[in-house]
Amino acid sequence: MENKPIARTLRLLSQLMELHNENPFKIKSVANAAFKIDKLPFAIASKPITEIDKIDGIGKSIASKVVELLETGTMSELETLLSQTPPGIVEMLAIKGIGPKKIATIWNDLHIESIGELYYACNENRLIEAKGFGLKTQEEIKKVLEFKMAADGKFLFAKAEPLVNEIHEKISIWLTQVEHDALFAVAGEYRRLCEIIEEAVFVIGTENPEVLVTQLINFELGFVETSSNIFAAETESGLNIKLFIVPRSNFYLDYFRLTGNENHVNQVLALAGNQIFKTEEEIYEKAGLDFVVPELREDFGEIELAKDHQLPILINDNNLKGSLHNHSDWSDGVHSLEEMALYCRDVLKLEYLGICDHSKSAFYAKGLNEQRVFAQHQQIDELNAKFAPFKIFKGIESDILYDGSLDYSEDVLKTFDFVVASVHSQLKMTEEKATERLIKAIENPYTTILGHPTGRLLLSRKGYDIDYKKVIDACAANGVVIEINANPLRLDLDWRWHRYALEKGVLLSVNPDAHRKEGFLDMRYGVMVGRKGGLTAEKCLNAFSLNQISDFFANKKP
């Protein structure tokens, strides 16, 4: 074993010792030994065992650990500490800028056990509440985590979006200089509005492919030809790019091919034939199908709907009349209730705001006890009188406890206009238990909306397994709306289950889960995945007008 892995192992041991609050002198001794071994001019493994403790900075105690590591590949003390530490916490120790003391606070005080949860907490502004953290530290941690999450080449749509737009602009400018009338567009999973982007695909249609290929050598991204007229590159942030240069006459056929799910493409072309097309619309026309928008091209039953002229008129951003499930500085939000309301009314031109600060079980997020609920309701009444006809609805994000009950009594629950019921704790459950827990909460007569149903964090946390059909059926039976949590990290309920919910008569609600004014803008990502799932404005709760949603809330209450 070389010196560097020995040093890394000792460094990890010292970090875990500090994390578990062991003797400071021992921690310093192990950390110093790790530093010394890393800098040694010779291989420590080449020394006789009896001489290791004679090396400067390594006494008998450290020498015994090194010998154990060399002989067994590990250390019993390290294994013991690892067994007492969640894997996600161990992973955090490898992140620069977050030391063991801060991680101990994150773990013990905030009950965060994974990098995904930590990133989400940064977005929710939750870290600044913890001892030793401030807004600057929170933002620094967030940047480090974003870099780490992008390291495997997968990007959230929201993180890929500015990169793709920047590349699109650069290629467009370049094309105006080399061939101003070339056709150019973004295809692939980005055009289909997929929630995870692994590759940004661009297509250029040109009268002179050979000339353009020659000119591409000088383009700043450093494209490399991987096969005939297909080029690859990678951005500094790790996003993979693929560029296809095709004859102009084939552009729309290739654009279509490079956009849709493979099965969708093959089925449509089997009906349309392989020929020259002047537009994408012509491809579907020749196939005897209604035009299918890119986000639906997932081989998810859309071809049958297009054949039968049953494709839905999909929701768009302009259909939204209000924003539900949002947080203010009453709990873990950044802005005041008044600031959130004015942003909705004056900037977004919405008709209403649903405020849903955290409930009392969410102590880590300054959850509202009964007295603070009453005080917030008084402020809402004052603001409603001031801002009319704009309205703030009195909501709460009530924690679903382990047994499926909500964390307020009936007397408190009935004071809210609506209740979003969400799971935030004890996420390690069997599918049966998770399903049972959600169904009990759904059956509570005060539950209006089921919040982020699986608790997933994209690229970070899988979320708990549930029986989707049972949960959706329970929502249908009890008139409960299901949230599409529009935070780009969640996008939960997954779009693949939207159609089943809609077929069962369940309303969906595009909720930003905003913890600051800018968070309202995430609703567009919820609309995107809603469109992928076939959501229409008629089936979206917050596309209801103020009068319609007021009636809905009134009729839902027991």
XYZ file of C-alpha atoms in Angstrom:
558
model
C 0.000 0.000 0.000
C 1.341 3.428 -0.954
C 1.630 6.377 1.379
C -1.290 8.385 -0.016
C -4.037 5.803 0.681
C -2.558 5.267 4.165
C -2.655 9.029 4.769
C -6.230 9.274 3.416
C -7.371 6.477 5.729
C -5.822 8.150 8.772
C -7.324 11.482 7.736
C -10.765 9.876 7.520
C -10.219 8.317 10.949
C -9.339 11.718 12.449
C -12.431 13.294 10.855
C -14.707 10.565 12.196
C -13.144 10.883 15.639
C -13.849 14.635 15.586
C -17.354 14.017 14.283
C -18.034 11.694 17.225
C -16.469 14.139 19.692
C -13.540 11.975 20.807
C -10.414 13.105 22.662
C -9.019 16.241 20.922
C -5.408 15.224 21.612
C -5.913 11.827 19.917
C -7.642 13.507 16.969
C -4.752 15.929 16.478
C -2.233 13.091 16.748
C -3.946 11.048 14.010
C -4.400 14.096 11.756
C -0.731 15.079 12.127
C 0.367 11.518 11.335
C -1.757 11.567 8.170
C -0.048 14.778 7.059
C 3.450 13.439 7.872
C 2.940 10.120 6.049
C 1.611 11.897 2.960
C 4.868 13.911 2.765
C 7.346 11.085 3.479
C 10.123 10.717 0.851
C 9.959 6.900 1.122
C 7.249 4.209 1.171
C 6.247 3.529 4.767
C 5.240 -0.031 3.778
C 8.872 -0.746 2.886
C 10.022 -0.163 6.460
C 10.269 -3.058 8.951
C 7.278 -3.091 11.302
C 9.543 -2.535 14.297
C 10.845 0.739 12.829
C 7.529 2.413 11.894
C 7.064 3.949 15.334
C 10.488 5.574 15.034
C 9.379 7.730 12.075
C 9.013 11.406 12.969
C 5.403 12.180 13.959
C 4.421 8.523 14.390
C 4.425 6.996 17.857
C 3.510 3.511 18.997
C -0.249 4.128 18.904
C -0.266 5.410 15.310
C 2.257 2.766 14.259
C -0.066 0.013 15.464
C -2.878 1.469 13.369
C -0.646 1.653 10.284
C 0.530 -1.930 10.770
C -3.074 -3.109 11.133
C -3.968 -1.263 7.939
C -1.044 -2.762 6.035
C -1.832 -6.286 7.234
C -5.647 -6.280 6.998
C -6.514 -3.424 4.639
C -8.486 -1.610 7.325
C -8.495 -0.576 10.987
C -10.927 -1.874 13.592
C -11.314 1.584 15.125
C -12.190 3.033 11.730
C -14.704 0.265 11.018
C -16.382 0.864 14.382
C -16.794 4.575 13.695
C -18.013 3.918 10.139
C -20.670 1.549 11.474
C -21.944 4.372 13.689
C -22.075 6.930 10.868
C -24.610 7.163 8.003
C -22.946 6.719 4.570
C -24.142 10.164 3.481
C -22.374 11.790 6.415
C -19.155 9.957 5.535
C -19.555 11.250 1.974
C -19.849 14.813 3.289
C -16.477 14.491 5.010
C -14.853 14.349 1.565
C -16.283 17.727 0.557
C -13.881 20.633 0.858
C -15.091 23.527 2.961
C -17.277 21.511 5.336
C -15.318 20.300 8.338
C -16.347 17.631 10.864
C -17.672 20.207 13.345
C -20.084 21.677 10.818
C -21.071 18.216 9.623
C -21.774 17.203 13.232
C -24.172 20.160 13.492
C -25.775 19.264 10.152
C -26.258 15.671 11.300
C -27.158 16.066 14.959
C -29.058 19.361 14.970
C -30.619 19.464 11.500
C -31.024 15.672 11.131
C -29.617 15.754 7.596
C -27.940 12.519 6.520
C -27.145 12.873 2.804
C -25.647 15.338 0.354
C -28.985 15.624 -1.438
C -30.767 16.547 1.781
C -28.040 19.059 2.567
C -28.395 20.713 -0.831
C -32.154 20.893 -0.429
C -31.703 22.423 3.036
C -29.480 25.109 1.474
C -32.245 25.874 -1.021
C -34.761 26.061 1.824
C -32.499 28.488 3.699
C -32.387 26.076 6.639
C -28.645 26.058 7.316
C -28.494 29.652 8.533
C -30.603 28.644 11.539
C -27.880 26.295 12.803
C -25.083 27.320 15.149
C -21.921 28.371 13.313
C -23.626 28.899 9.957
C -24.558 32.090 8.148
C -25.878 33.047 4.741
C -22.371 33.258 3.252
C -21.412 29.786 4.541
C -24.685 28.373 3.251
C -24.073 29.777 -0.238
C -20.495 28.469 -0.288
C -21.677 24.981 0.674
C -24.373 25.137 -1.992
C -21.816 25.952 -4.710
C -19.545 23.097 -3.618
C -22.462 20.667 -3.649
C -23.592 21.778 -7.106
C -20.118 21.123 -8.444
C -20.040 17.677 -6.841
C -23.514 16.723 -8.072
C -22.531 17.639 -11.631
C -19.343 15.602 -11.502
C -20.920 12.421 -12.867
C -22.217 14.185 -15.988
C -25.877 14.259 -14.949
C -27.601 17.594 -14.511
C -30.964 18.708 -13.218
C -32.854 20.391 -16.056
C -32.704 23.685 -14.166
C -28.912 23.463 -13.889
C -28.459 22.384 -17.510
C -30.727 25.135 -18.835
C -28.330 28.119 -18.576
C -25.477 25.981 -19.958
C -27.532 24.843 -22.956
C -28.739 28.399 -23.613
C -25.170 29.695 -23.487
C -23.925 27.029 -25.916
C -26.892 27.647 -28.207
C -26.067 31.356 -28.327
C -22.378 30.733 -29.057
C -23.108 28.307 -31.891
C -25.742 30.690 -33.302
C -23.232 33.552 -33.388
C -20.622 31.293 -34.978
C -23.101 30.140 -37.633
C -23.939 33.712 -38.650
C -20.275 34.112 -39.507
C -19.791 30.875 -41.448
C -23.249 30.115 -42.897
C -25.967 32.535 -41.862
C -28.905 30.589 -43.370
C -28.107 27.214 -41.761
C -30.887 25.563 -39.738
C -30.009 25.045 -36.084
C -31.851 23.721 -33.017
C -31.584 21.878 -29.685
C -32.861 18.287 -29.657
C -32.568 15.302 -27.328
C -33.769 14.950 -23.756
C -33.428 18.695 -23.214
C -36.017 19.414 -25.880
C -38.256 16.738 -24.334
C -38.008 18.655 -21.011
C -36.619 15.627 -19.190
C -35.972 16.208 -15.505
C -32.398 14.826 -15.767
C -30.085 15.836 -18.620
C -27.092 13.634 -19.431
C -26.278 15.120 -22.841
C -27.107 18.317 -24.706
C -27.831 17.504 -28.367
C -27.630 20.111 -31.132
C -28.446 19.733 -34.840
C -27.244 21.901 -37.731
C -28.723 21.601 -41.204
C -26.427 22.951 -43.893
C -26.036 23.036 -47.667
C -22.293 22.453 -47.229
C -21.595 19.919 -44.432
C -17.950 19.478 -45.472
C -17.244 23.226 -45.278
C -18.942 23.557 -41.911
C -17.013 20.585 -40.512
C -13.760 22.258 -41.546
C -14.791 25.528 -39.904
C -15.837 23.774 -36.672
C -12.204 23.096 -35.796
C -11.874 26.751 -34.812
C -14.936 26.749 -32.541
C -14.072 27.522 -28.906
C -15.665 24.467 -27.248
C -13.080 22.134 -28.748
C -15.373 19.692 -30.551
C -13.888 16.301 -31.415
C -15.282 14.267 -34.322
C -16.453 10.897 -32.937
C -17.887 9.613 -36.226
C -18.826 11.060 -39.591
C -20.195 14.594 -39.017
C -20.939 13.881 -35.330
C -18.938 15.905 -32.809
C -18.571 15.772 -29.031
C -17.391 18.251 -26.413
C -17.717 18.892 -22.704
C -18.298 22.148 -20.845
C -16.077 23.177 -17.935
C -18.899 22.190 -15.596
C -19.025 18.670 -17.037
C -22.066 18.762 -19.344
C -21.604 16.478 -22.357
C -22.423 18.034 -25.716
C -23.119 16.280 -28.990
C -23.410 18.152 -32.279
C -24.815 16.630 -35.484
C -24.120 18.298 -38.833
C -26.609 17.080 -41.442
C -27.618 18.041 -44.993
C -30.186 20.834 -44.942
C -32.698 18.686 -46.863
C -32.613 16.074 -44.064
C -32.759 18.548 -41.185
C -36.350 18.014 -40.039
C -36.112 14.244 -40.273
C -32.876 14.216 -38.243
C -34.220 16.834 -35.842
C -37.206 14.548 -35.257
C -35.003 11.444 -34.904
C -32.697 13.120 -32.408
C -35.523 14.494 -30.259
C -37.905 11.657 -29.465
C -37.665 8.483 -27.442
C -36.344 5.786 -29.799
C -39.558 3.736 -29.726
C -41.656 6.822 -30.439
C -39.461 7.731 -33.408
C -39.506 4.225 -34.869
C -43.284 3.889 -34.590
C -43.954 7.248 -36.241
C -41.499 6.669 -39.090
C -42.952 3.207 -39.710
C -46.231 5.001 -40.449
C -44.813 8.070 -42.227
C -42.086 6.427 -44.293
C -38.489 7.555 -44.612
C -38.490 10.549 -46.933
C -37.742 14.260 -47.173
C -39.909 16.363 -44.871
C -40.235 20.142 -44.898
C -41.377 20.358 -41.255
C -41.838 18.092 -38.238
C -45.593 18.623 -38.531
C -45.433 17.010 -41.977
C -43.907 13.858 -40.477
C -46.924 13.358 -38.214
C -49.308 14.324 -40.984
C -47.845 11.668 -43.300
C -48.118 9.175 -40.417
C -51.827 9.955 -40.021
C -51.265 11.373 -36.536
C -51.950 14.632 -34.762
C -48.766 16.560 -34.023
C -47.124 15.402 -30.787
C -45.227 18.087 -28.879
C -41.627 17.111 -27.982
C -42.225 16.664 -24.235
C -44.773 13.906 -24.908
C -42.542 11.859 -27.233
C -41.727 9.216 -24.622
C -43.553 6.106 -25.965
C -46.054 6.507 -23.158
C -49.288 6.012 -25.074
C -49.087 9.331 -26.923
C -49.133 7.723 -30.387
C -52.482 6.030 -29.713
C -53.861 9.354 -28.441
C -52.543 11.135 -31.552
C -54.122 8.482 -33.776
C -57.511 8.894 -32.055
C -57.301 12.721 -31.934
C -57.311 12.541 -28.121
C -54.117 14.413 -27.265
C -54.721 16.798 -24.352
C -54.394 20.569 -24.601
C -51.470 20.855 -22.236
C -51.164 23.361 -19.438
C -48.874 26.376 -19.890
C -47.372 28.959 -17.549
C -50.066 31.525 -18.305
C -52.786 29.186 -17.033
C -51.618 29.475 -13.427
C -53.718 31.850 -11.333
C -52.072 31.385 -7.960
C -49.275 29.698 -6.040
C -49.862 27.193 -3.247
C -47.399 25.614 -0.769
C -44.939 28.381 0.018
C -42.922 29.339 3.097
C -42.253 32.697 4.733
C -39.922 33.810 7.502
C -42.537 32.585 9.963
C -40.775 29.229 9.496
C -37.700 28.648 7.315
C -38.361 31.079 4.464
C -36.216 34.130 3.643
C -38.883 36.747 2.987
C -41.792 38.015 5.033
C -45.364 37.029 4.341
C -46.084 40.504 3.024
C -43.066 40.403 0.682
C -44.127 36.997 -0.668
C -47.678 38.228 -1.254
C -46.614 41.426 -3.012
C -44.263 39.499 -5.295
C -47.121 37.197 -6.323
C -49.524 40.087 -6.857
C -47.321 42.755 -8.419
C -44.567 40.828 -10.198
C -46.238 37.558 -11.160
C -49.733 39.079 -11.530
C -51.339 36.172 -9.670
C -54.701 36.268 -7.917
C -53.785 34.439 -4.708
C -51.050 32.988 -2.540
C -51.279 29.884 -0.379
C -48.894 30.181 2.547
C -47.866 26.826 4.028
C -45.232 27.334 6.679
C -43.952 24.250 8.476
C -45.951 22.671 11.267
C -44.843 22.195 14.864
C -43.082 18.831 14.330
C -40.610 20.524 11.982
C -38.704 22.139 14.853
C -35.592 22.274 12.634
C -37.499 24.668 10.351
C -39.030 26.857 13.077
C -42.334 25.040 12.684
C -45.411 26.858 14.002
C -46.897 25.798 17.333
C -50.582 26.474 17.986
C -49.997 29.980 19.381
C -47.910 31.022 16.367
C -50.540 29.599 13.996
C -53.098 31.900 15.620
C -50.730 34.887 15.364
C -49.998 34.207 11.688
C -53.713 33.971 10.921
C -54.212 37.398 12.475
C -51.510 38.834 10.208
C -53.065 37.150 7.167
C -56.440 38.746 7.986
C -54.772 42.166 8.174
C -52.915 41.661 4.887
C -56.032 40.396 3.118
C -57.892 43.540 4.138
C -54.976 45.586 2.824
C -54.367 43.721 -0.457
C -57.925 42.826 -1.557
C -58.987 41.508 -4.027
C -55.689 39.576 -3.921
C -56.016 36.878 -1.271
C -53.651 34.977 0.999
C -55.055 31.555 1.907
C -54.261 30.209 5.358
C -52.408 26.969 4.730
C -49.948 24.769 6.572
C -47.503 22.067 5.566
C -48.490 19.591 8.247
C -46.035 16.791 8.948
C -47.320 13.274 8.411
C -46.169 11.437 11.526
C -44.890 7.873 11.455
C -48.365 6.450 12.137
C -49.927 8.555 9.349
C -51.585 11.121 11.605
C -51.099 14.879 11.173
C -49.348 16.856 13.887
C -52.215 19.163 14.920
C -55.509 18.459 16.592
C -58.782 18.756 14.700
C -59.477 22.081 16.452
C -56.319 23.562 14.905
C -56.625 21.876 11.500
C -60.083 23.314 10.929
C -58.716 26.882 11.213
C -56.772 26.490 7.948
C -58.221 27.119 4.497
C -56.236 24.140 3.224
C -53.670 21.636 4.482
C -50.687 20.218 2.603
C -49.738 16.907 4.267
C -46.101 15.869 3.765
C -43.585 13.355 5.078
C -40.325 14.916 6.299
C -38.931 12.450 8.822
C -38.381 8.711 9.333
C -38.034 8.096 5.608
C -36.654 4.567 5.924
C -39.797 2.467 5.482
C -40.951 -0.573 3.616
C -43.230 0.052 0.643
C -46.134 -1.344 2.638
C -45.499 0.949 5.612
C -44.929 4.039 3.444
C -48.132 3.369 1.506
C -50.127 2.748 4.677
C -48.727 5.942 6.229
C -49.683 8.088 3.233
C -53.145 6.570 2.898
C -53.955 7.278 6.554
C -52.949 10.918 6.040
C -54.977 11.078 2.822
C -58.028 9.782 4.680
C -57.772 12.585 7.237
C -60.741 14.822 6.320
C -58.592 17.953 6.714
C -55.944 16.901 4.182
C -56.353 18.970 1.009
C -53.111 18.249 -0.850
C -50.599 15.396 -0.592
C -47.166 17.077 -0.669
C -44.094 15.636 -2.503
C -45.473 12.068 -2.275
C -42.207 10.092 -2.334
C -39.774 12.527 -0.692
C -37.299 12.050 -3.525
C -34.424 14.421 -4.294
C -33.263 13.982 -7.871
C -29.643 12.827 -8.282
C -29.428 12.599 -4.508
C -32.121 10.594 -2.767
C -34.328 7.924 -4.286
C -37.280 8.592 -2.020
C -39.322 5.963 -0.236
C -41.049 3.252 -2.259
C -44.834 3.468 -2.412
C -47.615 1.602 -4.167
C -48.485 4.463 -6.523
C -51.822 3.034 -7.604
C -53.035 2.536 -4.024
C -51.968 6.048 -3.024
C -53.532 7.661 -6.095
C -56.710 5.601 -5.683
C -56.934 6.784 -2.064
C -56.592 10.405 -3.214
C -59.375 9.827 -5.744
C -61.633 8.288 -3.091
C -61.044 11.130 -0.622
C -60.950 14.096 -2.992
C -57.313 14.864 -2.156
C -55.164 16.803 -4.627
C -51.644 15.529 -5.398
C -48.800 17.986 -5.541
C -46.338 18.309 -8.382
C -43.587 19.799 -6.258
C -41.980 22.164 -8.763
C -38.663 22.494 -6.967
C -36.207 21.224 -9.637
C -34.696 18.881 -7.048
C -38.021 17.158 -6.416
C -40.505 17.261 -9.352
C -42.542 14.855 -7.264
C -45.152 13.390 -8.175
C -43.128 11.850 -11.025
C -44.648 12.704 -14.424
C -44.950 9.013 -15.293
C -47.836 8.768 -12.800
C -49.665 11.954 -13.763
C -51.798 10.292 -16.408
C -52.984 7.556 -14.055
C -53.942 10.183 -11.484
C -55.777 12.259 -14.083
C -57.635 9.210 -15.375
C -58.793 8.542 -11.801
C -60.155 12.086 -11.541
C -57.437 13.370 -9.194
C -56.505 17.035 -9.463
C -52.815 17.969 -9.515
C -51.318 21.187 -8.184
C -48.094 22.801 -9.420
C -46.538 23.948 -6.142
C -43.137 25.704 -6.031
C -42.463 25.006 -2.332
C -40.913 28.488 -2.445
C -38.769 29.577 0.491
C -37.967 32.983 -1.032
C -39.546 35.241 -3.638
C -37.414 33.853 -6.462
C -38.633 30.363 -5.587
C -42.015 31.138 -7.162
C -40.260 31.014 -10.547
C -39.779 27.268 -10.085
C -43.435 26.825 -11.019
C -42.343 26.726 -14.657
C -40.439 23.475 -13.976
C -43.581 22.015 -12.447
C -45.513 23.059 -15.554
C -42.861 21.371 -17.714
C -43.186 17.989 -16.018
C -46.944 18.469 -15.800
C -46.955 18.786 -19.586
C -44.898 15.584 -19.856
C -47.552 13.865 -17.772
C -50.440 15.192 -19.869
C -51.707 17.810 -17.390
C -54.350 20.264 -18.607
C -55.345 23.571 -17.024
C -58.766 22.145 -16.120
C -57.132 19.474 -13.960
C -54.637 21.766 -12.212
C -55.809 23.188 -8.879
C -53.810 26.410 -8.996
C -55.078 27.138 -12.508
C -58.460 27.718 -10.826
C -59.573 31.330 -10.523
C -59.796 32.914 -7.062
C -63.531 32.269 -6.909
C -63.176 28.676 -8.087
C -60.438 27.752 -5.629
C -62.250 29.518 -2.770
C -65.273 27.318 -3.464
C -63.060 24.244 -3.760
C -61.445 24.831 -0.364
C -64.809 25.567 1.258
C -66.402 22.418 -0.160
C -63.428 20.232 0.789
C -63.522 21.113 4.484
C -65.538 18.675 6.625
